[in-house]
Coordinates of C-alpha atoms in Angstrom, one line a residue:
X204 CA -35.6 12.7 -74.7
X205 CA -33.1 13.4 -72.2
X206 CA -30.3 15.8 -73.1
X207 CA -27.1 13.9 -71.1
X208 CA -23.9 16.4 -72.1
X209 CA -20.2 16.3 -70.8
X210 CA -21.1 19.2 -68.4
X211 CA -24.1 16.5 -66.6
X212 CA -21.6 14.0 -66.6
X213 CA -19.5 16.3 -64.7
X214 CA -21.6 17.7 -62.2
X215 CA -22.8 14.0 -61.4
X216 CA -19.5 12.7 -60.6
X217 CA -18.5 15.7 -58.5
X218 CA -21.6 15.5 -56.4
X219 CA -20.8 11.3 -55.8
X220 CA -17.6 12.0 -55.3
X221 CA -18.8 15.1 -52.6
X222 CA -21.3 12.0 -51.4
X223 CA -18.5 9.6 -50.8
X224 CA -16.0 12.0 -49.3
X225 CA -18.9 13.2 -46.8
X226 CA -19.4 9.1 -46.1
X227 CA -15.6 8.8 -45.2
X228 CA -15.8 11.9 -42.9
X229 CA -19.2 10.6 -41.0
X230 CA -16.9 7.0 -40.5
X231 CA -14.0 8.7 -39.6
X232 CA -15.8 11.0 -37.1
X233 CA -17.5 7.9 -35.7
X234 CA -15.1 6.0 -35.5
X235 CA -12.9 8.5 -33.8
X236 CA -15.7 8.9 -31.2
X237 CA -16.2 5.1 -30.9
X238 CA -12.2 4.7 -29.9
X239 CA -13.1 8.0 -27.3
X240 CA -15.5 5.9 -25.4
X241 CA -14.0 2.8 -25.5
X242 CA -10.7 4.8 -24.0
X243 CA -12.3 6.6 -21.4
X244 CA -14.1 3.1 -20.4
X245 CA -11.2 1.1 -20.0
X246 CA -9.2 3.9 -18.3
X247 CA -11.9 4.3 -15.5
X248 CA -12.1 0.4 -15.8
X249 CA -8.4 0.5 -14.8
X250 CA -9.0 3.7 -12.6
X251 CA -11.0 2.0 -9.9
X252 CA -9.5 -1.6 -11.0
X253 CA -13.0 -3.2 -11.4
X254 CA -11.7 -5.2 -14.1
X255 CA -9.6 -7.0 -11.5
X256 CA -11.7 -7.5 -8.0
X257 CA -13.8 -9.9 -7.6
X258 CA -16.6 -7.9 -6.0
X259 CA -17.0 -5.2 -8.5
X260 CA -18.8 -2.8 -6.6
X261 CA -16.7 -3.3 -3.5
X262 CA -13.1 -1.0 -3.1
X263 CA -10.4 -3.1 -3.5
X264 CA -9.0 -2.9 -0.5
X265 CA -12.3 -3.3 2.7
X266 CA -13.0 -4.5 6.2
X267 CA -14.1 -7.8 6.6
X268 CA -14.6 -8.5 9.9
X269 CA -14.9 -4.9 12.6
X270 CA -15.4 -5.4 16.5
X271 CA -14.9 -2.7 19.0
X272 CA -14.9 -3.8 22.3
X273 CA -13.4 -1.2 25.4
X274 CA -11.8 0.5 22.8
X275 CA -9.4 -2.4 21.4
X276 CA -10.6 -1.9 17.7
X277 CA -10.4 -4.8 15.6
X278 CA -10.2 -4.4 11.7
X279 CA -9.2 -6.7 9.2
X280 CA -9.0 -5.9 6.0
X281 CA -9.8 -8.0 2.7
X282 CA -7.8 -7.5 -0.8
X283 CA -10.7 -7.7 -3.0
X284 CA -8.9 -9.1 -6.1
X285 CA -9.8 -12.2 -8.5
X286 CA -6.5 -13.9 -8.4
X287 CA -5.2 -17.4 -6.8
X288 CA -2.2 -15.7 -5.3
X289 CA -4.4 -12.8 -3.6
X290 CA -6.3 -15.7 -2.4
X291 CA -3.3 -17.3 -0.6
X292 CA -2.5 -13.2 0.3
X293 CA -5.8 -13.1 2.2
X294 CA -5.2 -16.8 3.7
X295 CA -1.9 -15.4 5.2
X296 CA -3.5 -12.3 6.8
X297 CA -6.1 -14.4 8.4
X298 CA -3.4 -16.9 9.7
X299 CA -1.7 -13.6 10.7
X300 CA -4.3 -12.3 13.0
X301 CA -6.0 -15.8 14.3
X302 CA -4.9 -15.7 17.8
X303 CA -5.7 -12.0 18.3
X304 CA -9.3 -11.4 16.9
X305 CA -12.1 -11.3 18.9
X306 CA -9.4 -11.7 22.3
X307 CA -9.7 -8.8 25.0
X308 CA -7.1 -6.0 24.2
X309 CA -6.0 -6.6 21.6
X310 CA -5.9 -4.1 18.7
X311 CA -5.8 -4.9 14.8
X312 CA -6.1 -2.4 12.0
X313 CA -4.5 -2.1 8.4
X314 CA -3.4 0.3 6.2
X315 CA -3.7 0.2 2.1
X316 CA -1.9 2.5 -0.8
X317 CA -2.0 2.5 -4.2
X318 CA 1.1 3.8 -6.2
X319 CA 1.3 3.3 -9.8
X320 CA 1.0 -0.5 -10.2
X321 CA 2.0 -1.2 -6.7
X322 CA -1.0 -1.7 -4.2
X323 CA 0.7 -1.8 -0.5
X324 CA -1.0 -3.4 2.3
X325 CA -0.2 -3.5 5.7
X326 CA -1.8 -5.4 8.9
X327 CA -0.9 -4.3 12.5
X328 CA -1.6 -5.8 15.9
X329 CA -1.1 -4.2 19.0
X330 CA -2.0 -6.8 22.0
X331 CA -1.9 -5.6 25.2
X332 CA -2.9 -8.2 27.3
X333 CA 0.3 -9.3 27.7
X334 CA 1.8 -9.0 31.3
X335 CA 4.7 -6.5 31.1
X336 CA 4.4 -4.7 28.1
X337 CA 2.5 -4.6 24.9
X338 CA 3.6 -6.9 22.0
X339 CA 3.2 -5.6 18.5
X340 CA 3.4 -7.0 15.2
X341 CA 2.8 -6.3 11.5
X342 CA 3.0 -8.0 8.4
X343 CA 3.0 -6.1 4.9
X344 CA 1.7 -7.4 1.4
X345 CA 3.1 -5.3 -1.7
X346 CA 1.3 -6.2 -5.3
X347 CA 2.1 -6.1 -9.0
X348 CA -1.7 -5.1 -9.9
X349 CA -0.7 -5.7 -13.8
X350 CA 0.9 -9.1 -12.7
X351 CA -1.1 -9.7 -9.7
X352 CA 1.9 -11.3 -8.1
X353 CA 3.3 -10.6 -4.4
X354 CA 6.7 -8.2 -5.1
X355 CA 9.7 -10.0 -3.6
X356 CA 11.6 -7.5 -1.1
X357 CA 14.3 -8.0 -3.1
X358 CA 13.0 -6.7 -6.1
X359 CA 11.0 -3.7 -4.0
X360 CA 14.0 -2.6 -3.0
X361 CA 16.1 -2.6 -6.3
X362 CA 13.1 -0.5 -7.8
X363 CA 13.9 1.6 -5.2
X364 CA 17.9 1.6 -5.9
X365 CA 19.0 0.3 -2.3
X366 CA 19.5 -2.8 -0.6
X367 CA 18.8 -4.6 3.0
X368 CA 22.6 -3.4 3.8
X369 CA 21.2 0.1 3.4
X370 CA 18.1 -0.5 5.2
X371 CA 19.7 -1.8 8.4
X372 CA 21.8 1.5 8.3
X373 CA 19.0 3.6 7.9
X374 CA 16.8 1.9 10.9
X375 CA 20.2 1.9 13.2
X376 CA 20.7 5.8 12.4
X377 CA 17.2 6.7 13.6
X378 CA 17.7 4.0 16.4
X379 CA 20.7 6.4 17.8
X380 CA 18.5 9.3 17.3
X381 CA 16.1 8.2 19.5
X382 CA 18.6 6.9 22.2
X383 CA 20.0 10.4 21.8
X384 CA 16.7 12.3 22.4
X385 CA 15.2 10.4 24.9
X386 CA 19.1 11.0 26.6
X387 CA 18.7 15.2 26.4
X388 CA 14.9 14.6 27.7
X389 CA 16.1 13.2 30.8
X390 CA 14.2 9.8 30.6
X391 CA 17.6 8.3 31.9
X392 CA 21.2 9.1 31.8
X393 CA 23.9 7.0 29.4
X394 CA 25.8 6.1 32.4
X395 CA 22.4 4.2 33.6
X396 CA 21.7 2.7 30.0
X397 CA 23.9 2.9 27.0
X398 CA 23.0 2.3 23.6
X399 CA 23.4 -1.5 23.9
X400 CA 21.0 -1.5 27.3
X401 CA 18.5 0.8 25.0
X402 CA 18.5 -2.0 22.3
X403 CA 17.8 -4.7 24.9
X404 CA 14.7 -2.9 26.3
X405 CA 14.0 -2.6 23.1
X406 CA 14.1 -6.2 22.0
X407 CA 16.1 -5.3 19.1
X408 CA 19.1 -7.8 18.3
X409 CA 18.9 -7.3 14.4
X410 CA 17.7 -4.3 12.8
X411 CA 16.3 -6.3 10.0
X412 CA 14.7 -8.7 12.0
X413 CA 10.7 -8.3 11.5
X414 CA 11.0 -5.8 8.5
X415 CA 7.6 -5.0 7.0
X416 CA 8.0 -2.8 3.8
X417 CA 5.3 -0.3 2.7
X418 CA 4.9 2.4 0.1
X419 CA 2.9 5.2 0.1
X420 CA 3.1 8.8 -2.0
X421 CA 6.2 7.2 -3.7
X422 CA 8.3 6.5 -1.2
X423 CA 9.9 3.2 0.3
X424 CA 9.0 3.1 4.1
X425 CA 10.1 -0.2 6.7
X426 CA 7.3 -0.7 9.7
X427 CA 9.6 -2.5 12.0
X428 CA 7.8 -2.9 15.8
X429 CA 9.9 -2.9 18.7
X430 CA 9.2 -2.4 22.5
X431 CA 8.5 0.7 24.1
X432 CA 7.9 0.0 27.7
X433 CA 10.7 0.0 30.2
X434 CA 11.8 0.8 33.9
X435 CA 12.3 4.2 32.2
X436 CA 9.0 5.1 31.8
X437 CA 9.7 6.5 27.8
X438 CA 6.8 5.0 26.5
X439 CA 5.1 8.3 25.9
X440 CA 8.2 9.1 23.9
X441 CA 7.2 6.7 21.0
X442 CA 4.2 7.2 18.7
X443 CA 3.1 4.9 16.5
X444 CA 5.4 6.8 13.7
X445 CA 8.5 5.5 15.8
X446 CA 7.7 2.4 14.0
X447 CA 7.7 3.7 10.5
X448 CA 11.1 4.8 8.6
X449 CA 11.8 6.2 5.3
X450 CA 14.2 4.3 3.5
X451 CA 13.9 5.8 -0.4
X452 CA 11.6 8.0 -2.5
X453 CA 11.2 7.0 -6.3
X454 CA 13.3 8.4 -8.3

């Protein structure tokens, strides 16, 4: 016969109670490691936003359709997200570029950033088979990637803290710097071309008109195209940066 004293009793319950506690930590540890992987998936799901495009092993952002022909490079680009109003997004940038692709000398490329939750696009066209001088255009697509809506300008700016007001003031400024410099460079005198005659080669009658904004490495930029061919022979002033100017960097 079994001897079963207080002292048995005692050790049993200790070692369940040892059994049980080890149990708890084995769950807890798993579970711990279970919430690790399932973190580290859905942040590299979010990383390179598969969870959102439509072609998952595609960037989100790639050329569709690529011709080089003399040179004129031709690029357009594809926003490779599952949403109706990225659908309508790429619909507009094929409207956009439908008389230029696949035409002699003409160039299209595009631009993308990503900052934070705002993916910036930007799709510019440089056609030069025009008779006098080059014609070039652009046309910039900024995107809540939580929302997956198309930022008004509006609200782009106010993220930013400024306004259109701000903008125009901004473009003019660098407008009069470039009058200025091409001025002390000798490309013509102001008594042959004042500022007004600058603007008018310029084609520039509002300094908002044909705003495109874009944002890259936290800061607010405006692509706004404007001639650079005249009887003055500046052209090889500009660069394609002349286009580009920095309006705000997030705060």
């Amino acid at each position: 016969m079994f001897n079963i004293t207080k002292k048995h009793i005692g050790k049993r319950k200790h070692k369940l109670a040892n059994n049980t506690k080890r149990t708890l930590i084995y769950i807890l540890g798993a579970s711990i490691i279970i919430f690790i992987i399932t973190f580290i998936y859905v942040k590299k799901q979010n990383e390179n936003y598969r969870n959102i495009k439509q072609e998952k092993d595609n960037y989100i952002v790639y050329t569709k359709y690529s011709q080089n022909t003399n040179n004129y490079a031709q690029n357009i680009p594809y926003i490779n997200i599952k949403s109706h109003n990225i659908d309508l997004v790429n619909e507009d940038i094929d409207s956009f570029v439908f008389n230029f692709k696949g035409q002699n000398k003409c160039i299209i490329s595009y631009e993308y950033d990503i900052n934070g939750i705002i993916l910036s696009v930007i799709v510019k066209v440089g056609d030069y088979s025009t008779e006098y001088s080059p014609q070039v255009y652009a046309k910039s697509y900024n995107i809540n990637l939580d929302t997956l809506e198309v930022i008004n300008n509006d609200v782009l700016l106010n993220f930013f803290g400024t306004d259109e007001s701000e903008v125009s003031s901004i473009i003019e400024s660098k407008f009069k710097l470039y009058y200025t410099d091409l001025v002390n460079q000798n490309y013509f005198s102001q008594e042959e071309c004042n500022y007004d005659c600058f603007l008018k080669y310029r084609n520039v009658s509002n300094y908002l008109d044909n705003v495109n904004y874009y944002v890259k490495d936290g800061k607010l930029y405006v692509y706004k195209p404007f001639v650079i061919y005249s009887i003055y022979d500046e052209e090889e002033y500009f660069t394609e940066d002349s286009y580009k100017f920095l309006i705000a960097k997030e705060d």
